[in-house]
Coordinates of C-alpha atoms in Angstrom, one line a residue:
Chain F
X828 CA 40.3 -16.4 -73.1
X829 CA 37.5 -14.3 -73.3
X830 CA 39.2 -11.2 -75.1
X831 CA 37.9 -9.3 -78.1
X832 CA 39.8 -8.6 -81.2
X833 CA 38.8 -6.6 -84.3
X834 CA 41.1 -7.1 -87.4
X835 CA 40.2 -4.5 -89.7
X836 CA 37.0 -4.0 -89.4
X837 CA 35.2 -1.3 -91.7
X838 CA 32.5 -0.2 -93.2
X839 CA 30.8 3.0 -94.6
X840 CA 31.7 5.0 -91.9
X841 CA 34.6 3.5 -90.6
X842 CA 38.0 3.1 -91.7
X843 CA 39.6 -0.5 -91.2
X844 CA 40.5 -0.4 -87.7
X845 CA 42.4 -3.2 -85.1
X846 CA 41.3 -2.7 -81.9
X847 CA 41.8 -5.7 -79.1
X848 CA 40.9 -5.6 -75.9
X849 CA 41.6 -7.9 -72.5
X850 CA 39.4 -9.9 -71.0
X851 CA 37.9 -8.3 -67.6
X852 CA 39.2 -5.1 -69.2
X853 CA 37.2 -1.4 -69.8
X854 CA 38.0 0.6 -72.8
X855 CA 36.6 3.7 -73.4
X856 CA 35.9 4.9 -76.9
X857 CA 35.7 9.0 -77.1
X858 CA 35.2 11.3 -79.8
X859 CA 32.6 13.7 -81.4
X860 CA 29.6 13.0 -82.6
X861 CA 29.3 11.4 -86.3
X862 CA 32.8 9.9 -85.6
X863 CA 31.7 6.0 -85.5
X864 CA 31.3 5.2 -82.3
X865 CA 27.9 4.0 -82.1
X866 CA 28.9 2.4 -85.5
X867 CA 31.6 0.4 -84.1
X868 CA 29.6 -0.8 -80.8
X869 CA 27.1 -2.2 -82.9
X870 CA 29.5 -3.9 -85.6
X871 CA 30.3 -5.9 -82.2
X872 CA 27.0 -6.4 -81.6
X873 CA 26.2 -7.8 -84.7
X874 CA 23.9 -4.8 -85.8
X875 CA 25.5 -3.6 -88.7
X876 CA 27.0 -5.5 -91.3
X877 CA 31.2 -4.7 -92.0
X878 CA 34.0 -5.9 -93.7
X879 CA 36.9 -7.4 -91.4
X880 CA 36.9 -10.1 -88.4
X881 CA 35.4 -9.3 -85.1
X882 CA 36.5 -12.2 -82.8
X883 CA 35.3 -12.7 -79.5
X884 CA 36.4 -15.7 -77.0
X885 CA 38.6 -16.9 -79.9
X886 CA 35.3 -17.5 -81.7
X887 CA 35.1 -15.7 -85.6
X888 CA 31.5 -14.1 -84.9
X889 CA 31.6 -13.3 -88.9
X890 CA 27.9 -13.9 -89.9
X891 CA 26.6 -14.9 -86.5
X892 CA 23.4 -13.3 -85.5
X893 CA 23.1 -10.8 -82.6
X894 CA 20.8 -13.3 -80.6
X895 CA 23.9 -15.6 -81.0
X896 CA 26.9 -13.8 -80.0
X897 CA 26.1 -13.1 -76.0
X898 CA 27.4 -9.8 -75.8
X899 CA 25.1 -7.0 -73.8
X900 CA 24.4 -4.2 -75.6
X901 CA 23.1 -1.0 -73.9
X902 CA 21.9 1.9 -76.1
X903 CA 21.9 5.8 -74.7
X904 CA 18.3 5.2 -75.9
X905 CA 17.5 2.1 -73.6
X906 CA 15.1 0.7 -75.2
X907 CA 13.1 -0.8 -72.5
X908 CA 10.5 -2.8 -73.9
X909 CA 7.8 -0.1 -72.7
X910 CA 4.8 -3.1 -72.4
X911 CA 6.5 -4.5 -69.7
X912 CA 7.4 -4.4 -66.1
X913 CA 10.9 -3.8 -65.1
X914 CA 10.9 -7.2 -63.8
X915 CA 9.5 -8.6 -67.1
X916 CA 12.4 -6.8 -69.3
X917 CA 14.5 -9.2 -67.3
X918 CA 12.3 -12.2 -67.4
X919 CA 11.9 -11.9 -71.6
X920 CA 15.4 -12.5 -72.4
X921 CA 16.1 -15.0 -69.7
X922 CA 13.3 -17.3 -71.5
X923 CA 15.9 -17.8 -74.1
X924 CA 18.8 -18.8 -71.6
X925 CA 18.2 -22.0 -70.9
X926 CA 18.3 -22.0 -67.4
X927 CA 14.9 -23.0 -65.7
X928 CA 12.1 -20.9 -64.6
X929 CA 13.2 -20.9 -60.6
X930 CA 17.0 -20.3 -62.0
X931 CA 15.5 -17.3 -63.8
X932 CA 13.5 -15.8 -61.1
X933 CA 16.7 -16.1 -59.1
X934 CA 19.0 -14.6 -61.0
X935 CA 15.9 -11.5 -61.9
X936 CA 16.0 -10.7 -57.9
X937 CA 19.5 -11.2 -57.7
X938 CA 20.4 -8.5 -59.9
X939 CA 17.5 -6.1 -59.4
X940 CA 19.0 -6.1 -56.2
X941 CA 22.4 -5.6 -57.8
X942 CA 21.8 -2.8 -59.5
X943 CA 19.5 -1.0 -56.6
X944 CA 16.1 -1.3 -58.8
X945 CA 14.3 -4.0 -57.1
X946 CA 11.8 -2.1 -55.6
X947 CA 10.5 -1.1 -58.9
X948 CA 10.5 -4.3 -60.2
X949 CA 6.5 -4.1 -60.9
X950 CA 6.9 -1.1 -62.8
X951 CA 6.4 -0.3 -66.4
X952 CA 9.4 1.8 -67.7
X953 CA 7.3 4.8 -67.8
X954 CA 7.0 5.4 -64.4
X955 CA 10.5 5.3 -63.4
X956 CA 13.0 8.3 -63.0
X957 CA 15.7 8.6 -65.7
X958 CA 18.5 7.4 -63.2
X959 CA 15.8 4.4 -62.5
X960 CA 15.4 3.6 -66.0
X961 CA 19.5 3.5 -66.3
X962 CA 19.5 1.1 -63.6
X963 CA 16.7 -1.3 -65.1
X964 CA 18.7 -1.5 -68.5
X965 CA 21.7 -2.1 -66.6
X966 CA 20.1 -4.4 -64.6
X967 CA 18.1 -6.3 -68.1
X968 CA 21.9 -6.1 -69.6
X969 CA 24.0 -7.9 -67.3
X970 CA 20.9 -10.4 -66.2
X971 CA 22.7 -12.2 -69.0
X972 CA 26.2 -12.7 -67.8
X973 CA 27.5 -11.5 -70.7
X974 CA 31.5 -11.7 -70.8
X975 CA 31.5 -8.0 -72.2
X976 CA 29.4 -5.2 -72.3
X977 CA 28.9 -2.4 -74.8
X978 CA 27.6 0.5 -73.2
X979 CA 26.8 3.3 -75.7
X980 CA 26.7 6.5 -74.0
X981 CA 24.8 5.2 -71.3
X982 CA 24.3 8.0 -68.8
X983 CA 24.4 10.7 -71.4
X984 CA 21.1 12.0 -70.3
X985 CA 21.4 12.2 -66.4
X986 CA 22.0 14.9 -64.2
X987 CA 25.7 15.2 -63.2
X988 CA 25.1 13.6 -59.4
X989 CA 23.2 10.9 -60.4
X990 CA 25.4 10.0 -63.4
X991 CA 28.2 10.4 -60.8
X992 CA 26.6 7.5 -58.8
X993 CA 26.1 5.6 -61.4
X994 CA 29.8 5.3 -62.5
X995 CA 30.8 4.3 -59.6
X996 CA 28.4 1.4 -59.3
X997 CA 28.6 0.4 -62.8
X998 CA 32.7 0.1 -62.5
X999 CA 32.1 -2.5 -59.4
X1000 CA 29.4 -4.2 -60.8
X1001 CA 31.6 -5.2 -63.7
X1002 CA 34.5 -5.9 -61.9
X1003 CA 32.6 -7.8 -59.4
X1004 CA 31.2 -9.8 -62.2
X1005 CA 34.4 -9.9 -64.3
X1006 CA 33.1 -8.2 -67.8
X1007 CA 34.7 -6.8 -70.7
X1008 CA 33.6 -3.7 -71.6
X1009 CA 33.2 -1.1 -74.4
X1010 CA 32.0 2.3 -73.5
X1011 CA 31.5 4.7 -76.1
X1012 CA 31.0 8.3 -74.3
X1013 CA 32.5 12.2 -75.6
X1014 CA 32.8 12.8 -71.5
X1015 CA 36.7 12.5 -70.3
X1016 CA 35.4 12.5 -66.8
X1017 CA 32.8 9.6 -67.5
X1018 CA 35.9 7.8 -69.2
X1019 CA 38.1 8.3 -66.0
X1020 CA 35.7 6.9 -64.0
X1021 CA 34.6 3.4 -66.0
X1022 CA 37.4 2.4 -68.4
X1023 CA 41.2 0.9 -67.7
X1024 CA 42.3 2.5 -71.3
X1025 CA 41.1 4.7 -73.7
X1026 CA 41.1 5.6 -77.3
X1027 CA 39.9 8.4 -79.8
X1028 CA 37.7 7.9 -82.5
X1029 CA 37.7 10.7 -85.3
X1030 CA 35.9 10.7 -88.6
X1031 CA 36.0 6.8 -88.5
X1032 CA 39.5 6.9 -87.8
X1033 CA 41.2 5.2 -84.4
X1034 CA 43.9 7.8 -83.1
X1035 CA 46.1 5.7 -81.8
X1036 CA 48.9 8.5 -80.8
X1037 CA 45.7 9.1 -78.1
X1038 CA 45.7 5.8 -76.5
X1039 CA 46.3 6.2 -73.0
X1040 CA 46.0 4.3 -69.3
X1041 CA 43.8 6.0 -66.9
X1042 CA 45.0 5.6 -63.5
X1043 CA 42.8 4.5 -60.7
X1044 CA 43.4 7.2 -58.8
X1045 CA 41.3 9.3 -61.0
X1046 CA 38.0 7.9 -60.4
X1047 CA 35.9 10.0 -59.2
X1048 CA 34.0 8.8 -56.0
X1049 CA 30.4 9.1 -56.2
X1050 CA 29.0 12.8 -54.9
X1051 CA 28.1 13.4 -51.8
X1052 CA 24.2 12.6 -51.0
X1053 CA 24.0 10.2 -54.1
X1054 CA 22.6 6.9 -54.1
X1055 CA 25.0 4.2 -53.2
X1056 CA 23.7 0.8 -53.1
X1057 CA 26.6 -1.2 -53.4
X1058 CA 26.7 -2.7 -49.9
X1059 CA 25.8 -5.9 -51.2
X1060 CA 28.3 -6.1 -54.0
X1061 CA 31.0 -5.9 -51.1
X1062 CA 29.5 -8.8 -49.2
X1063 CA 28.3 -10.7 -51.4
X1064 CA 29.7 -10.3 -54.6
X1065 CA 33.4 -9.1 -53.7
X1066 CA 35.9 -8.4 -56.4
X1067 CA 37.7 -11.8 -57.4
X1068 CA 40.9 -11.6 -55.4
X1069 CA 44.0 -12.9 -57.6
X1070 CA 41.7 -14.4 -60.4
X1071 CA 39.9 -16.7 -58.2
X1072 CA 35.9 -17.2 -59.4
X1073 CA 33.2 -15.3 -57.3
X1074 CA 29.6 -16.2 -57.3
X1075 CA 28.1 -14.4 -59.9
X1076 CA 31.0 -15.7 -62.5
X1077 CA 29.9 -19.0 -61.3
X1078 CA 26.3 -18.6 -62.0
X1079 CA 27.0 -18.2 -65.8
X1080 CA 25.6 -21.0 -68.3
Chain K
X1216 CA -12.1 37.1 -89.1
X1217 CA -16.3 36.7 -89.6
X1218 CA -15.3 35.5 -93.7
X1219 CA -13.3 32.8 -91.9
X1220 CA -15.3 32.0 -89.3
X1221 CA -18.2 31.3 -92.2
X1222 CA -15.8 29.6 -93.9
X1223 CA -15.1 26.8 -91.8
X1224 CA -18.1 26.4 -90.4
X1225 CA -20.9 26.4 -92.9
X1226 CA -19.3 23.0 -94.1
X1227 CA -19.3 21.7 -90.9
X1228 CA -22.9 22.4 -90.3
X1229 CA -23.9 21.1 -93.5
X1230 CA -21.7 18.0 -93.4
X1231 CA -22.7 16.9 -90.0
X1232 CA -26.7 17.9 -90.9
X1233 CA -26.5 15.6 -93.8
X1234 CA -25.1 12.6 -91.5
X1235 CA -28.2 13.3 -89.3
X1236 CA -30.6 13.8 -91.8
X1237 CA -30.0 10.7 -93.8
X1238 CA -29.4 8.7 -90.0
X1239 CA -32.7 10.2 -88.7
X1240 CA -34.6 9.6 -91.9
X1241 CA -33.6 5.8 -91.7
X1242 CA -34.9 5.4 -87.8
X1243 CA -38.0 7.8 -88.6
X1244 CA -39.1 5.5 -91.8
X1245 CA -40.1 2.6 -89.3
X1246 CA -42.8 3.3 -86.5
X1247 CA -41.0 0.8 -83.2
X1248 CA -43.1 -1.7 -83.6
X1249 CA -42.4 -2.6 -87.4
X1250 CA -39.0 -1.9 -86.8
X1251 CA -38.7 -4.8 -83.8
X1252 CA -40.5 -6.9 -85.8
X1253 CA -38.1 -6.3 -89.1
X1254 CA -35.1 -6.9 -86.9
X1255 CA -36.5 -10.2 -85.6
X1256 CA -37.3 -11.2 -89.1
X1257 CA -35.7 -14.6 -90.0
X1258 CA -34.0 -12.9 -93.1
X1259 CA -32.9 -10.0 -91.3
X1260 CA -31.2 -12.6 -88.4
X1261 CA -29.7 -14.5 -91.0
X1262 CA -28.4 -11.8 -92.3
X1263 CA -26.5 -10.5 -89.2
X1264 CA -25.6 -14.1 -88.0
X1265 CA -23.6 -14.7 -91.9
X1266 CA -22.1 -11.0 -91.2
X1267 CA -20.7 -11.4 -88.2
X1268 CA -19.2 -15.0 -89.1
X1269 CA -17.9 -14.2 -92.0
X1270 CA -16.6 -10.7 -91.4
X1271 CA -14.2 -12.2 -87.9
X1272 CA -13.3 -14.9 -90.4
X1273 CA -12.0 -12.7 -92.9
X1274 CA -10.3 -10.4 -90.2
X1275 CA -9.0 -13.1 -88.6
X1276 CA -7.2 -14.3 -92.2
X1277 CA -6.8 -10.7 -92.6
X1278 CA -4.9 -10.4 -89.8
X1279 CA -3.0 -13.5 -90.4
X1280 CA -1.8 -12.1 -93.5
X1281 CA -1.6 -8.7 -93.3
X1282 CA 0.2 -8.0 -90.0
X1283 CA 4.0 -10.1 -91.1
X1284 CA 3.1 -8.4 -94.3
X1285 CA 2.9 -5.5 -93.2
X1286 CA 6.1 -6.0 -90.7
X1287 CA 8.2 -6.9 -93.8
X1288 CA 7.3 -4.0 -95.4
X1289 CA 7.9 -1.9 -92.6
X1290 CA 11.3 -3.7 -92.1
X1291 CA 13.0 -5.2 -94.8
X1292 CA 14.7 -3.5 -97.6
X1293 CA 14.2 -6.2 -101.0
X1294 CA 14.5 -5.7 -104.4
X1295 CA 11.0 -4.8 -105.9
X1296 CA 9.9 -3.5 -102.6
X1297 CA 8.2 -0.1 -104.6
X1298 CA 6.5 -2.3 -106.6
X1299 CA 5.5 -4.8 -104.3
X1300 CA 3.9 -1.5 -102.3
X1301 CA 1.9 -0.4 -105.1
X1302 CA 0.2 -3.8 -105.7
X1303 CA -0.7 -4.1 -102.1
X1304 CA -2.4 -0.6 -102.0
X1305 CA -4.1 -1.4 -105.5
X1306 CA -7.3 -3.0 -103.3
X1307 CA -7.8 0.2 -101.7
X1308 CA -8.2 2.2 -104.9
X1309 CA -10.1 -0.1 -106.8
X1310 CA -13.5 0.0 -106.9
X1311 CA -14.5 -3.2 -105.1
X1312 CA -16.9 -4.4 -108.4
X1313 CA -13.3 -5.0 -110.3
X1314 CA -11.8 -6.2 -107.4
X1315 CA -14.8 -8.8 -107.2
X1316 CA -14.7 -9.7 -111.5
X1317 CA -10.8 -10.3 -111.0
X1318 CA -11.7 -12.8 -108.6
X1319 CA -14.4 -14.4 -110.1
X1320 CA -12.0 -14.9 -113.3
X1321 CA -9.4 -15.8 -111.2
X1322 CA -11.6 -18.6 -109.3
X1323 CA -13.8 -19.5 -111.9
X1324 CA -14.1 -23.4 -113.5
X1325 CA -12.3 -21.8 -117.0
X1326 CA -9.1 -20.6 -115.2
X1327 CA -6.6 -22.9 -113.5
X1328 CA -7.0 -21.6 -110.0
X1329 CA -11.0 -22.4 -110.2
X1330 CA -10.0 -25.8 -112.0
X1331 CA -7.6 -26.5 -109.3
X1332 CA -9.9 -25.5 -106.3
X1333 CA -12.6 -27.6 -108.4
X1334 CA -10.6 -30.6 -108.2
X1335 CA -10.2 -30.7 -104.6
X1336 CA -13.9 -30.6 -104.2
X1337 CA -13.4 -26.9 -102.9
X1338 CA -16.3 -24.3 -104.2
X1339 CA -15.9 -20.6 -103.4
X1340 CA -18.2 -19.2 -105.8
X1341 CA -21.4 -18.1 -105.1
X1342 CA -20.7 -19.6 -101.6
X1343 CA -20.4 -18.5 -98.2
X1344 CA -16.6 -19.4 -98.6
X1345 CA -16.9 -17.1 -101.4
X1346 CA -18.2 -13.9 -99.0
X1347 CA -15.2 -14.4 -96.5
X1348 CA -12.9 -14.4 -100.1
X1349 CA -14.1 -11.2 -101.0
X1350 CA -13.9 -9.8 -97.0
X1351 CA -10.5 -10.8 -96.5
X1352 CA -9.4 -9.7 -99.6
X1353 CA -10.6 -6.1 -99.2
X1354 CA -10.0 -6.1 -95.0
X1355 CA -6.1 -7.2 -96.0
X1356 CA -5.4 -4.2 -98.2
X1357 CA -7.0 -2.0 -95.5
X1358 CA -4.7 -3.8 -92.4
X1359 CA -1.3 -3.8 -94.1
X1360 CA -1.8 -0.6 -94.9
X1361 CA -3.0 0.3 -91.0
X1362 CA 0.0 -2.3 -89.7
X1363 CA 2.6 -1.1 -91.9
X1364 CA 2.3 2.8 -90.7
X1365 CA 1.9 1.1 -87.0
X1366 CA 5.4 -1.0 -87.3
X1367 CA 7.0 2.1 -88.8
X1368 CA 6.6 4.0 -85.5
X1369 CA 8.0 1.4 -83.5
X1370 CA 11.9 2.2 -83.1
X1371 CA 13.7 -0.6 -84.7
X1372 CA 16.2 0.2 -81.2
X1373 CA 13.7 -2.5 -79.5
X1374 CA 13.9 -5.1 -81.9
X1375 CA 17.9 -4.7 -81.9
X1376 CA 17.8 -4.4 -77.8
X1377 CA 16.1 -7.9 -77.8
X1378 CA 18.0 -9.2 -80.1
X1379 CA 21.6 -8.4 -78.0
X1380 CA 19.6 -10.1 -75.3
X1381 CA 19.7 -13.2 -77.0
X1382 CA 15.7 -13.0 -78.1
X1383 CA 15.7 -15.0 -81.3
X1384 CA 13.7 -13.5 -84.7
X1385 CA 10.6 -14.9 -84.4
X1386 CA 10.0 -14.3 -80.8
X1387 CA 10.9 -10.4 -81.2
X1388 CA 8.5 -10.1 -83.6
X1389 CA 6.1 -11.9 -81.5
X1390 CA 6.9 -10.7 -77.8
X1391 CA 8.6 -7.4 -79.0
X1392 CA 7.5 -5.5 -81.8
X1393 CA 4.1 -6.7 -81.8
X1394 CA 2.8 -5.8 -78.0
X1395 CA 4.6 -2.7 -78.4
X1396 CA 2.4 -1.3 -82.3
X1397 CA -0.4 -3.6 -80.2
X1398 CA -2.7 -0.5 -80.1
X1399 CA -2.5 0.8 -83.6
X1400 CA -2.4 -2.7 -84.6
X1401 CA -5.8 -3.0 -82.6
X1402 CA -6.8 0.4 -84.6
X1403 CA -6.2 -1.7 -88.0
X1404 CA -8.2 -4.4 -87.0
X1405 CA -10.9 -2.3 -85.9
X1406 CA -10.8 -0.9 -89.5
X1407 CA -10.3 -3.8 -91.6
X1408 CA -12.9 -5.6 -90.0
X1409 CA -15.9 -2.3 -90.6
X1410 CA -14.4 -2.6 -94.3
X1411 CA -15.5 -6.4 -93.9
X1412 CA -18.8 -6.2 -92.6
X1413 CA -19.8 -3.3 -95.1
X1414 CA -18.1 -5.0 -98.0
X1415 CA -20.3 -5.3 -101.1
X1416 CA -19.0 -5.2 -104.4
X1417 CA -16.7 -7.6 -104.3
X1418 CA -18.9 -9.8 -101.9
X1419 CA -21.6 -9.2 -105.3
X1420 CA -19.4 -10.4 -108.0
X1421 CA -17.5 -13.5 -105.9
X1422 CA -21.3 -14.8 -103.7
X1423 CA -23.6 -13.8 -105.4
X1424 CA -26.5 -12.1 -104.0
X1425 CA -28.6 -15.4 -102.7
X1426 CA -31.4 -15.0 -100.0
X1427 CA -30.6 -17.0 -97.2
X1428 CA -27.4 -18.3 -98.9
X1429 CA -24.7 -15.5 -99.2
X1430 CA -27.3 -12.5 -98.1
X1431 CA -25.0 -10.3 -95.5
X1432 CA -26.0 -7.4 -94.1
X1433 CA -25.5 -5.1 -97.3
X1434 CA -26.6 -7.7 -99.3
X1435 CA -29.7 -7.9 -97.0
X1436 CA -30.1 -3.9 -98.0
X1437 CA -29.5 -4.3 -101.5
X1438 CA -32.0 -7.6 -102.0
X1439 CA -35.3 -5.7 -99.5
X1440 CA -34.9 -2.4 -101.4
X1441 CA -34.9 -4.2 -104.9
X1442 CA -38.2 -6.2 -103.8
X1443 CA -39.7 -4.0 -101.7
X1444 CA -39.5 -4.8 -98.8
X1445 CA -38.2 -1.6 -97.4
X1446 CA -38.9 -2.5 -93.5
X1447 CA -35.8 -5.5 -93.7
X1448 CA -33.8 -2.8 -95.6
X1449 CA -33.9 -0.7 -93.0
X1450 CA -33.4 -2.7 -90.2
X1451 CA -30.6 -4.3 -91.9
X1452 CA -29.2 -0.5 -92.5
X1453 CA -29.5 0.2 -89.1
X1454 CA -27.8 -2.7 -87.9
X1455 CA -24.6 -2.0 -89.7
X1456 CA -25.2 1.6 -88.6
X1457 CA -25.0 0.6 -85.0
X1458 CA -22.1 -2.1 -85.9
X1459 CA -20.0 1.1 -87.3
X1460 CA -20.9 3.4 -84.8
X1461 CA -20.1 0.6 -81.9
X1462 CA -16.5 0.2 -84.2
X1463 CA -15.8 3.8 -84.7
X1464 CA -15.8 4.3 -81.0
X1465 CA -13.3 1.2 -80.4
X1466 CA -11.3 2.5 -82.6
X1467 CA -11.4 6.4 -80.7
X1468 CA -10.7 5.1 -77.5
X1469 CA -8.1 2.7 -78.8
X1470 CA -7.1 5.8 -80.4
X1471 CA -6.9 7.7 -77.2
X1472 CA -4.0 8.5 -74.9
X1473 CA -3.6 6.2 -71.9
X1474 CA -4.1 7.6 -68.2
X1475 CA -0.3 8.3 -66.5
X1476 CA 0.1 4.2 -65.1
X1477 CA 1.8 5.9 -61.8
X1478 CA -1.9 5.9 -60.7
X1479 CA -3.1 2.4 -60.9
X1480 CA 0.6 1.0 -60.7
X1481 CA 1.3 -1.3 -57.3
X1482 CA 4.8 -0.3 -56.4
X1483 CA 5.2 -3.9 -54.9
X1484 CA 3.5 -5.7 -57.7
X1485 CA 4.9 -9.0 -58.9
X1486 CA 8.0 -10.4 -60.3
X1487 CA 7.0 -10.5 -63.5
X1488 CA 4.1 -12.9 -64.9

């Protein structure tokens, strides 16, 4: 069991608030700005201190550090570490895994390739594109394997093609490799395309009367002329068919 | 817009004439050959050998405990914080003559510190030990206070993305926060350590002014122009003139903006180090 559960979880800006979420599932978390949303992503992420239980894989992650909890965490900000190459934002945290240097090196080409970004992998952040710097923070986020991802905003500052292309390969790269995820966005359209369910966050408050099921059908398919790297996923990385493992759930430590 | 124009620059002439003057009058003093023969004075060597040591000692400590100072400062709410501020910018405001009595007292064989020190056959006064004291304690002031403004710019996002990633506390504030204030970091170096080498007052008060003992480079100055010996005075000037000059440029190109990296970049470069 890999779900997540909050039981009331609060703080300043937030009123206590359940939330639970499946595991493999995608919520999305809309609302205006000031409403909590950013707040409540990094509550999970162990970034802000609250009142309440946030429980993760049946674990209590009450007073367990954000190095400890192995949950990705995207800002809209990215936060590439700007002194490094793309390929070295992937190798820094992966020092910490556990897994030996050649495991490492693997799993950095593996999924620069994933996420379409390997041919920057020698570059510092500040010579990439904006879509390119969304793809090397994908890329440094799930090198991890986390078993969920919070994804705050994370295409908030691309064009609408580009972020279009994105969607699409962001919803098959975490299916393909069976995440969890938050996304906090104000975009209906960008929570169509990512998330299973949805609810409304207002003034710290979870409107539950708004909690809905987006259908699959409403996905948008990525526009015309767009990027789509993907090929790989299908061939290699396929969906797991009727819960059966696939290879990149495998390669998890 | 003439008014202005006489304004602004009238003090600009005459501040930049006086730094000429008083540099020009220095090099004229010396005809070449007396002034290659002061330089290669034994006194004047020793001089610049004991600066040079003891100055990079004293940034190195400096650095050591200025820069997680500084981070903790930068970073960390704690009760006191205000006050704990204050006392570490009191160095800078203090004429470095107190700063040097305070730790004469402080080290000296009537109070316990000195007594302790004493006892463990450790002698700081009127030492060399006792110039690097009196460098690093001046040089520390002027880094946190450099560090502290260059961790402040940092966004904290980075130290919180790393974290996420599973990059323990330590090793964010090592392979994160630090590489990424590394240049105005550099910048406070470069200053703490010209505060070190021109330190004086302080350096007075905790060495003593010995020939050939504790005689730095402004010591050196101080000593030659007291007994006359004006030609080591001004080589010794015009060392640490070249010393500040040499710094003051690190410390502009440090300063400087970087040239766009999509120029010297190889788009195929390698998997990470």
């Amino acid at each position: 069991m890999h779900g997540l559960q909050l039981e009331a979880v609060s703080n300043a800006v937030l009123a206590p608030l359940d939330l639970s979420l499946a595991p493999g599932e995608a919520l999305a978390i809309l609302g205006p700005s000031g409403a909590g949303k950013s707040t409540l992503l990094k509550i999970i992420a162990g970034l802000l201190p609250h009142r309440g239980r946030v429980i993760f894989a049946g674990r209590d992650l009450t007073g367990v550090p954000p190095h400890a909890r192995r949950i990705g965490y995207m800002s809209q900000d990215l936060h590439l570490f700007p002194h490094l190459s793309v390929a070295a934002n992937l190798r820094l945290p992966l020092l910490f895994s556990g897994l030996s240097r050649r495991e490492q090196t693997a799993r950095i080409h593996r999924t620069l390739d994933l996420c379409a970004i390997a041919h920057r992998a020698g570059r510092r952040p500040a010579t990439l594109s904006g879509g390119e710097r969304q793809r090397a923070a994908l890329a440094r986020t799930l090198a991890m394997r986390p078993r969920l991802i919070l994804l705050d905003e994370p295409f908030a500052t691309l064009d609408g093609a580009t972020k279009r292309g994105l969607w699409h390969e962001l919803d098959r790269l975490r299916r393909g490799l069976g995440m969890s995820a938050l996304i906090v966005t104000h975009d209906p359209e960008e929570a169509a395309a990512l998330a299973d369910r949805q609810v409304h966050l207002n003034h710290g408050q979870l409107n539950a009367a708004a909690i809905g099921t987006l259908r699959q059908a409403r996905r948008p398919q990525p526009a015309a002329g767009s990027a789509y790297y993907l090929c790989n996923l299908h061939t290699n990385y396929a969906e797991p068919q009727n819960g059966a493992p696939n290879v990149l759930n495998d390669e998890r430590r | 817009m003439p008014g202005l124009a006489l304004l602004v620059w009238v003090p600009l002439v005459a501040v930049v004439a006086t730094i000429l003057g008083a540099l020009g009058a220095l090099i004229a003093e010396l005809p070449p050959a007396s002034l290659i023969e002061a330089l290669a004075a034994p006194e004047t060597r020793f001089a610049v050998g004991l600066s040079l040591r003891a100055s990079l000692t004293a940034l190195g400590l400096a650095l050591l405990l200025g820069v997680p100072t500084a981070w903790l400062i930068a970073r960390r709410r704690f009760r006191g914080k205000a006050l704990v501020e204050t006392v570490l910018d009191l160095p800078m405001v203090t004429p470095p003559l107190v700063a040097g009595i305070g730790l004469m007292l402080l080290l000296g064989h009537e109070a316990p510190a000195g007594r302790a020190l004493s006892g463990l056959g450790v002698e700081i006064l009127f030492s060399p030990a006792g110039v690097i004291l009196a460098q690093t304690y001046i040089a520390t002031s002027v880094i946190v206070r450099a560090a502290r403004a260059a961790f402040g710019a940092v966004d904290r996002g980075y130290g919180d993305s790393a974290a996420t990633l599973g990059v323990p506390p330590f090793w964010r504030f090592l392979l994160v926060e630090i590489p990424i204030a590394g240049r105005a970091l550099m910048a406070a170096a470069v200053l703490g350590w010209a505060r070190a080498l021109g330190e004086f007052g302080a350096t007075l008060m905790v060495a003593g002014a010995t020939r050939l003992h504790t005689e730095t480079l402004p010591m050196a100055v101080y000593l030659n122009m007291a007994s006359g010996r004006i030609d080591i005075a001004i080589a010794c000037a015009l060392v640490l003139l070249a010393l500040a000059f040499a710094l003051l440029l690190a410390l502009r190109l440090l300063s400087a903006e970087k040239p766009d990296p999509l120029h010297d970049e190889d788009p195929h470069a390698r998997i990470a180090a």
